[in-house]
XYZ file of C-alpha atoms in Angstrom:
559
model
C -17.078 -19.913 -22.800
C -13.919 -20.590 -24.474
C -13.703 -17.723 -26.628
C -14.871 -14.167 -26.650
C -15.418 -12.903 -29.914
C -16.061 -9.219 -30.938
C -19.484 -8.313 -30.057
C -21.988 -5.738 -30.531
C -23.683 -4.239 -27.474
C -26.923 -6.105 -28.346
C -25.042 -9.494 -28.686
C -23.015 -8.551 -25.225
C -26.452 -8.444 -23.494
C -28.083 -11.387 -24.864
C -25.367 -13.564 -23.611
C -26.167 -11.934 -20.212
C -23.791 -8.618 -19.578
C -25.442 -5.841 -17.705
C -23.404 -2.395 -17.637
C -22.353 -1.741 -14.317
C -23.999 0.679 -12.014
C -22.504 4.397 -12.428
C -19.745 3.472 -14.662
C -19.596 2.815 -18.719
C -19.480 -0.623 -19.740
C -16.495 0.567 -22.188
C -14.233 1.478 -19.414
C -15.663 4.434 -17.961
C -14.999 7.352 -20.611
C -17.503 6.405 -23.147
C -15.754 9.410 -25.554
C -12.582 7.568 -25.725
C -14.126 4.688 -27.598
C -16.995 5.617 -30.168
C -15.914 6.420 -33.557
C -16.717 9.666 -35.587
C -17.295 7.965 -38.653
C -21.206 7.842 -39.566
C -22.780 4.791 -39.476
C -19.552 3.037 -38.270
C -18.934 0.342 -34.861
C -15.482 0.803 -35.208
C -13.784 2.020 -31.930
C -10.432 3.779 -31.153
C -9.627 2.024 -28.061
C -7.926 -1.259 -29.183
C -8.817 -2.546 -25.457
C -12.578 -2.140 -26.144
C -13.360 -5.827 -26.188
C -11.061 -6.076 -23.272
C -13.443 -3.965 -21.212
C -16.061 -5.781 -22.459
C -14.829 -8.935 -21.160
C -13.783 -7.766 -17.663
C -17.860 -6.522 -17.481
C -19.230 -9.813 -18.761
C -17.287 -11.733 -16.344
C -18.134 -9.612 -13.094
C -19.785 -12.692 -11.346
C -17.226 -14.949 -11.598
C -14.747 -12.600 -10.160
C -17.038 -11.856 -6.920
C -17.239 -15.537 -6.762
C -13.350 -16.386 -6.815
C -12.977 -13.241 -4.220
C -15.462 -15.128 -1.870
C -13.386 -18.018 -2.425
C -10.160 -16.042 -1.134
C -11.494 -14.211 1.437
C -12.869 -17.469 3.091
C -9.404 -18.530 3.544
C -8.420 -17.072 7.117
C -4.722 -16.213 5.908
C -4.147 -14.160 9.294
C -0.569 -13.876 9.782
C -1.147 -12.741 13.660
C -2.663 -15.782 14.229
C 0.207 -18.808 14.862
C -2.844 -21.460 14.953
C -3.970 -20.538 11.317
C -0.325 -20.953 9.640
C -1.524 -23.481 7.333
C -4.225 -20.935 6.238
C -1.338 -18.626 4.717
C 0.235 -21.804 2.759
C -3.171 -22.674 1.609
C -3.732 -19.096 -0.168
C -0.402 -18.870 -1.207
C -0.960 -22.581 -2.733
C -4.484 -21.403 -4.037
C -2.925 -18.126 -6.042
C 0.097 -20.595 -7.212
C -2.692 -22.811 -8.683
C -4.480 -20.019 -10.649
C -1.015 -18.506 -11.731
C -0.315 -22.025 -13.165
C -3.724 -22.989 -14.720
C -3.337 -19.363 -16.690
C -0.014 -20.510 -18.152
C 2.248 -18.591 -15.806
C 5.262 -20.118 -13.894
C 5.402 -20.401 -10.394
C 7.986 -20.532 -7.565
C 7.362 -21.090 -4.102
C 10.458 -19.636 -2.842
C 11.733 -20.730 0.615
C 11.794 -17.515 3.056
C 15.467 -17.430 4.003
C 14.214 -16.973 7.433
C 12.651 -19.927 7.761
C 11.090 -19.910 11.403
C 9.052 -17.635 13.162
C 9.624 -17.806 17.348
C 6.616 -17.119 19.494
C 6.584 -15.535 22.733
C 6.357 -18.974 24.499
C 9.786 -20.030 22.762
C 8.191 -22.562 20.182
C 8.862 -21.939 16.694
C 6.173 -22.206 13.625
C 7.332 -22.278 9.847
C 7.092 -19.079 7.882
C 5.443 -19.171 4.594
C 7.132 -19.249 1.318
C 7.122 -16.331 -1.161
C 5.266 -17.095 -4.205
C 6.696 -15.950 -7.580
C 5.054 -15.848 -10.701
C 5.813 -15.011 -14.329
C 3.871 -14.246 -17.342
C 6.196 -14.081 -20.538
C 9.917 -14.128 -20.963
C 10.318 -12.163 -24.208
C 13.742 -10.317 -24.208
C 12.004 -7.459 -26.795
C 9.657 -6.664 -24.292
C 9.713 -4.523 -21.003
C 9.093 -6.207 -17.619
C 6.460 -5.276 -14.930
C 6.996 -6.896 -11.694
C 3.630 -6.712 -9.197
C 4.015 -6.865 -5.442
C 0.995 -8.028 -3.442
C 0.401 -9.473 0.291
C -2.017 -12.413 0.600
C -2.340 -12.410 4.780
C -4.931 -10.453 6.552
C -5.666 -8.823 9.455
C -7.219 -10.473 12.513
C -11.183 -10.478 12.795
C -13.949 -11.256 14.424
C -17.690 -10.816 14.122
C -17.012 -9.875 18.139
C -14.739 -7.107 17.173
C -17.627 -4.973 15.775
C -18.124 -6.304 12.203
C -21.745 -6.529 10.929
C -21.134 -9.578 9.096
C -18.784 -12.684 9.206
C -15.697 -11.163 8.271
C -14.337 -14.534 5.996
C -17.854 -14.430 4.413
C -17.769 -12.099 1.609
C -21.236 -10.601 1.750
C -22.459 -7.910 -0.524
C -24.706 -4.850 0.605
C -25.202 -2.331 -1.977
C -22.454 -2.864 -4.254
C -19.864 -3.345 -1.520
C -18.566 -6.423 -0.761
C -17.220 -6.932 3.033
C -15.148 -9.253 4.075
C -11.459 -9.312 5.568
C -8.578 -8.970 3.006
C -11.093 -8.105 0.253
C -9.672 -4.771 -0.453
C -5.978 -5.168 1.710
C -4.927 -7.300 -0.218
C -6.393 -10.133 -1.796
C -8.892 -8.485 -4.274
C -6.265 -5.950 -5.767
C -3.544 -8.693 -5.852
C -5.579 -11.369 -7.552
C -6.541 -8.763 -10.363
C -3.469 -8.869 -11.832
C -4.433 -12.695 -12.497
C -7.811 -12.008 -13.908
C -6.430 -9.408 -15.881
C -3.839 -12.213 -17.559
C -7.044 -14.463 -18.131
C -8.681 -11.955 -20.107
C -5.707 -11.429 -22.384
C -5.548 -15.373 -22.982
C -9.535 -15.538 -23.347
C -9.070 -12.754 -26.102
C -5.652 -14.106 -27.635
C -4.583 -10.482 -27.056
C -0.475 -10.988 -26.702
C 0.572 -9.374 -23.221
C 2.182 -6.220 -24.227
C 4.856 -6.810 -21.489
C 6.338 -9.445 -19.230
C 4.803 -9.902 -16.029
C 6.553 -11.226 -12.841
C 4.777 -11.284 -9.224
C 5.941 -11.451 -5.802
C 3.430 -12.388 -3.443
C 4.182 -12.356 0.267
C 2.075 -14.166 3.298
C 3.415 -11.970 6.370
C 3.124 -8.399 5.264
C 0.637 -7.903 8.276
C 3.254 -9.264 10.817
C 6.175 -7.534 9.897
C 7.249 -9.400 6.175
C 9.769 -11.283 8.063
C 12.223 -12.617 5.332
C 11.145 -10.015 2.779
C 13.819 -7.941 3.064
C 16.787 -10.586 2.769
C 14.682 -12.289 -0.406
C 14.127 -8.739 -2.411
C 17.837 -8.335 -2.292
C 19.258 -11.874 -2.810
C 16.766 -11.852 -5.702
C 17.920 -8.687 -7.030
C 21.419 -9.951 -7.726
C 22.596 -10.264 -11.452
C 20.795 -13.135 -13.347
C 18.170 -13.644 -10.449
C 14.468 -12.959 -10.558
C 14.012 -9.159 -10.221
C 17.500 -8.317 -12.129
C 15.434 -7.793 -15.077
C 12.486 -5.937 -13.869
C 12.219 -2.739 -15.606
C 9.132 -1.316 -13.568
C 7.457 -2.112 -10.500
C 3.392 -2.263 -9.452
C 2.191 -1.831 -5.972
C -1.725 -1.702 -5.485
C -1.607 -1.605 -1.506
C -2.910 1.697 -0.445
C -6.181 3.479 -1.104
C -7.459 6.821 -2.588
C -7.712 10.010 -1.112
C -11.707 10.325 -1.636
C -14.367 8.012 -2.195
C -14.844 8.363 -6.139
C -11.699 9.889 -7.847
C -8.897 7.794 -8.220
C -5.185 8.711 -7.382
C -1.203 7.437 -7.914
C 0.662 7.963 -4.766
C 3.733 9.126 -5.412
C 5.273 9.462 -1.463
C 5.156 7.453 2.089
C 6.087 8.369 5.012
C 8.979 6.776 6.837
C 8.529 5.589 10.819
C 10.522 4.724 13.687
C 9.030 3.453 16.731
C 10.303 3.668 20.219
C 9.303 2.590 23.519
C 10.669 4.397 26.997
C 10.625 2.528 30.072
C 10.626 3.085 33.656
C 11.005 0.554 36.729
C 10.902 1.824 40.186
C 10.210 -1.723 42.341
C 10.355 -5.350 41.854
C 6.797 -5.791 42.484
C 3.605 -3.519 42.166
C 2.642 -1.790 45.169
C -0.123 -0.670 47.241
C -0.712 3.322 46.715
C -2.262 3.415 50.254
C 0.284 1.017 51.969
C 3.593 2.390 50.156
C 2.305 5.790 48.619
C 4.405 8.899 49.381
C 7.422 6.479 50.292
C 8.973 5.819 46.568
C 9.495 7.795 43.756
C 6.811 6.417 41.235
C 7.530 5.163 37.888
C 4.372 5.920 36.240
C 4.873 9.947 37.322
C 8.472 9.746 36.098
C 7.151 8.329 32.614
C 4.224 10.728 32.359
C 6.482 13.567 32.519
C 9.128 12.226 30.097
C 6.524 11.621 27.590
C 5.173 15.056 28.034
C 8.348 16.124 26.584
C 8.153 14.771 23.441
C 5.374 16.942 21.791
C 3.091 19.860 22.245
C -0.852 19.736 22.285
C -0.932 21.553 18.590
C 1.434 18.686 17.233
C 4.872 20.228 17.560
C 7.679 17.856 18.164
C 9.780 19.224 21.228
C 12.721 16.631 20.256
C 15.849 18.696 19.418
C 17.284 17.540 16.026
C 14.075 16.003 14.277
C 13.291 18.644 11.985
C 16.966 19.891 10.631
C 17.296 17.465 8.167
C 13.604 17.856 6.221
C 13.609 18.617 2.826
C 12.018 21.783 2.041
C 8.905 22.224 0.325
C 9.354 23.279 -3.370
C 7.325 25.442 -5.611
C 6.256 22.752 -8.043
C 5.007 20.358 -5.068
C 2.655 23.054 -3.184
C 0.790 23.103 -7.060
C 0.307 19.632 -6.831
C -1.846 20.113 -3.448
C -3.987 23.078 -5.270
C -5.441 20.480 -7.799
C -6.228 17.639 -5.551
C -10.009 16.915 -4.692
C -10.182 17.135 -0.732
C -13.023 18.285 1.033
C -12.427 19.019 4.832
C -16.124 18.581 5.999
C -16.136 14.849 4.885
C -12.475 14.084 6.023
C -13.788 15.904 9.718
C -16.675 13.591 9.321
C -14.610 10.445 8.332
C -12.196 10.806 11.237
C -15.305 11.254 13.654
C -14.035 14.699 15.252
C -17.570 16.289 14.328
C -19.496 15.286 17.641
C -16.237 15.763 20.168
C -15.678 19.096 21.919
C -15.295 22.034 19.308
C -14.857 19.710 16.558
C -11.999 21.096 14.817
C -9.022 19.593 12.863
C -5.385 21.320 13.349
C -5.751 23.065 10.179
C -8.535 25.211 8.202
C -7.427 24.684 4.706
C -6.727 21.561 2.154
C -3.124 22.288 1.678
C -2.003 22.808 4.807
C -4.165 19.870 6.344
C -2.714 17.102 3.380
C 0.798 18.245 3.943
C 0.628 17.764 7.966
C -0.801 14.288 6.791
C 2.094 13.852 4.245
C 4.238 16.113 4.205
C 6.333 16.686 7.750
C 7.082 14.381 10.419
C 4.824 14.042 13.449
C 5.252 12.409 17.116
C 2.390 10.222 17.940
C 1.917 8.870 21.702
C 0.174 5.454 21.980
C -0.010 3.878 25.190
C 1.235 2.789 28.243
C 2.091 -0.920 29.019
C 1.843 -2.118 32.794
C -0.134 0.277 33.999
C -3.573 -0.649 34.859
C -5.959 -0.321 32.028
C -8.950 -2.446 32.936
C -12.773 -1.558 33.844
C -13.315 -0.660 37.719
C -10.722 1.029 40.278
C -7.434 -0.412 41.159
C -4.871 1.130 43.778
C -1.791 0.122 42.578
C 1.412 1.508 42.061
C 2.787 -0.392 39.125
C 6.560 -1.472 39.215
C 7.488 -1.164 35.636
C 5.789 0.686 32.612
C 6.415 1.068 28.869
C 5.198 4.127 27.202
C 5.006 3.346 23.405
C 5.110 6.047 20.733
C 6.649 6.953 17.305
C 7.455 9.110 14.830
C 6.552 9.455 11.095
C 9.616 10.669 8.758
C 9.705 12.273 5.622
C 12.266 12.718 3.255
C 15.879 13.153 4.160
C 15.197 12.083 7.831
C 17.363 9.148 8.898
C 15.666 6.654 11.276
C 19.334 6.182 12.627
C 19.908 9.838 13.146
C 16.168 10.002 14.873
C 16.993 7.358 16.951
C 19.754 9.669 18.403
C 18.155 12.523 19.098
C 14.887 10.710 20.766
C 17.775 8.995 23.075
C 19.650 11.986 23.908
C 16.582 14.024 24.343
C 14.981 11.623 26.949
C 18.367 11.060 28.839
C 18.527 14.960 29.375
C 14.873 14.949 30.198
C 15.173 12.252 33.031
C 18.621 13.574 34.301
C 16.517 16.801 35.112
C 13.931 14.714 37.002
C 16.373 13.945 39.532
C 14.783 10.257 39.767
C 16.288 7.638 41.130
C 14.615 4.876 39.190
C 15.727 2.881 36.272
C 14.975 4.015 32.907
C 15.865 3.059 29.535
C 14.750 4.004 25.744
C 14.403 1.433 23.056
C 14.161 1.970 19.231
C 12.170 -0.651 17.522
C 11.803 -1.204 13.943
C 12.526 2.029 11.436
C 12.461 2.976 7.658
C 13.119 5.769 5.735
C 10.085 7.493 3.828
C 9.863 6.711 0.239
C 9.363 9.605 -2.514
C 9.008 8.816 -6.414
C 8.418 11.431 -9.270
C 5.109 11.954 -10.828
C 6.925 12.770 -14.321
C 8.482 9.315 -14.443
C 7.335 6.975 -17.257
C 5.867 4.606 -14.774
C 3.606 7.187 -13.360
C 2.493 8.744 -16.699
C 1.592 5.224 -18.051
C -0.566 4.960 -15.004
C -2.087 8.344 -15.175
C -3.040 7.626 -18.964
C -4.545 4.047 -17.891
C -6.677 5.738 -15.058
C -8.040 8.661 -17.483
C -8.681 5.914 -19.868
C -10.836 4.017 -17.778
C -12.428 6.574 -15.665
C -12.553 9.437 -17.667
C -10.727 11.840 -15.789
C -6.966 12.363 -14.579
C -5.916 10.910 -11.037
C -4.634 13.260 -8.317
C -1.245 12.742 -7.481
C -1.050 12.040 -3.758
C 1.500 11.272 -0.681
C 0.177 9.442 2.392
C 1.104 9.431 5.695
C 1.303 5.784 6.262
C 4.925 3.728 5.446
C 5.215 0.628 3.107
C 8.429 -0.474 3.360
C 8.615 -3.241 0.707
C 8.303 0.183 -1.957
C 11.850 1.163 -0.536
C 13.409 -2.151 -0.137
C 12.429 -2.833 -3.976
C 13.613 0.712 -5.198
C 17.037 0.248 -3.106
C 17.712 -3.417 -4.274
C 17.248 -2.674 -8.005
C 17.120 1.026 -8.507
C 14.253 0.440 -10.739
C 10.835 3.090 -10.397
C 8.400 1.472 -7.978
C 4.844 2.798 -8.621
C 1.903 2.899 -6.064
C -1.457 2.606 -7.921
C -4.210 2.199 -5.561
C -7.687 0.855 -6.897
C -9.708 0.977 -3.588
C -11.193 4.038 -1.938
C -10.641 5.525 1.411
C -13.533 4.322 2.955
C -12.817 0.447 2.260
C -11.811 0.411 6.287
C -8.555 -1.878 5.414
C -7.109 -3.060 9.082
C -10.728 -2.199 10.412
C -14.226 -3.849 11.075
C -16.469 -4.335 8.234
C -13.571 -3.759 5.537
C -14.609 -3.939 2.055
C -14.109 -3.329 -1.510
C -16.695 -1.693 -3.878
C -17.917 -3.951 -6.506
C -17.111 -1.107 -9.463
C -13.942 -0.642 -8.150
C -13.084 -4.137 -8.283
C -13.850 -4.292 -12.070
C -12.319 -1.464 -13.019
C -9.250 -2.336 -11.429
C -8.807 -5.205 -13.747
C -9.461 -2.694 -16.535
C -6.741 -0.149 -15.456
C -4.074 -2.701 -14.990
C -4.383 -3.944 -18.367
C -4.704 -0.771 -19.662
C -1.264 0.090 -17.738
C 0.390 -2.445 -19.271
C -0.663 -1.042 -23.208
C 0.910 2.343 -21.697
C 3.920 0.929 -20.553
C 4.715 -1.036 -23.768
C 4.439 2.596 -25.501
C 7.242 3.840 -23.524
C 10.243 4.277 -26.185
C 13.584 4.024 -25.455
C 15.816 0.850 -23.961
C 14.513 -1.495 -21.027
C 15.631 0.238 -17.585
C 17.086 -2.705 -16.367
C 19.564 -2.805 -19.129
C 20.219 0.778 -19.073
C 22.472 1.934 -15.801
C 23.340 5.331 -17.584
C 23.011 8.656 -15.586
C 20.332 10.829 -16.975
C 21.422 13.336 -19.869
C 22.809 16.702 -18.952
C 22.015 19.870 -20.452
C 25.434 19.502 -22.393
C 24.409 16.608 -23.721
C 21.269 17.919 -24.957
C 23.418 20.137 -26.704
C 24.622 17.458 -29.273
C 23.334 18.308 -32.545
C 19.491 16.457 -33.100
C 19.418 15.421 -29.414
C 16.657 17.476 -28.215
C 14.523 16.455 -31.693
C 15.415 13.200 -31.179
C 14.292 12.766 -27.425
C 17.114 11.508 -25.975
C 16.444 10.025 -22.465
C 19.704 9.016 -21.313
C 23.390 8.412 -22.585
C 23.191 4.973 -24.466
C 21.142 6.603 -26.712
C 23.216 9.109 -28.215
């Protein structure tokens, strides 16, 4: 099909179009499109043809996702490293085919050293662009094309790298995290091309292949490309679709993420493992010390016992509390989702929506993850391990600093170890850390996305935070000082990182619709391009200038 003309509903159906189940073919909200003029077939929404085109191409998008899922781009599998190169090249070829410009930017870290000392090449970062009109604003989208490991024997019901549809759900590794959402931007551009519609903004893409394994080289890349005159220097807005809705049906926008500090505490008591029957009672055991130390970190109710951790937590505002009141969230469904309904007393830590969501998103937590070096295989082994490592992490919130948290944790564990009077060797190691990220729901980037979601789905999105961490959001914002939007397009039960990962067919289609609509809403934003305007926001004194309020000044350069 070389051209998609304006078609009546009957004509579209004759070409093979079938409306999506449980969704309107007009984009989700029929009232947004029908005209009130008697006998008229005129539609208010200029994107009506765009929505129709997306519906018409639904099967094509499924087949393309099937191709992408079949590429086993697992960043944690060294022997599959070439598959990541293949996936990046596949996406680059599509970008060029659709009229975009592409550069496979060399990863600044070049190689990755494996545990055995050998090195393998790190994949490049794909930089793509559509349009370069200086009069238009520029939106940069981030995505990743690598995936988590997956084997049928892990508990999958279907082959993880063969996209399989069951009841409108597309099962396959990477379907929702993040191949499906990342590729949706390309299919959006293709639709604009076929409909002979100009892109309302310039689009840039920065796609990596190591996100699931630490994003090695991305921090350096972002900071280099943000320098004046380089790839990211003229970006006005960022958009990331790499997280999920709070529920299964209602869309949301995410404006906050927790940061993280990851630790290990080690204790060593001998140069070798010992038989508990022969040596038990004669040595100070490392495991005993470690269990004591880990028990001093957190109470069973979740209260963090490390002094100084809570002192920098930003206070909750009244406006913030109001956001939680309107969020669509069911505690009973959540309890079933996390699997506590058949365990013990089947209780969550909080019995109301606001407190539970704030505990998940708004306040820091400390979680114990495991002990390395201890016997954990089936059966019985009466060993005294010579060396054990306890793994734990804290999820951080504004305004906590990972460096300050590391100091608090190290000081706490040293003090607690001194209390034991143990002769054993103890150490604390702080691994990776990242600050929390927080945006504003009032920012034009968010109001544009909210308008797009409402047009496609027929309802305003919830504004949510998340307990997890997406470091790229902070890196992009810190390097460029431009706003980052998290625009999830998948449901809470998509099972990213788990067995049976899936992307609902209807969400795949609506994702492409929302992205196109979002760009139109961005184009409506008045005022100078944010990347060219580095003014501080106007003050109340500035607003007193005659005519300032009426003319809607946003910054000093407009006065």
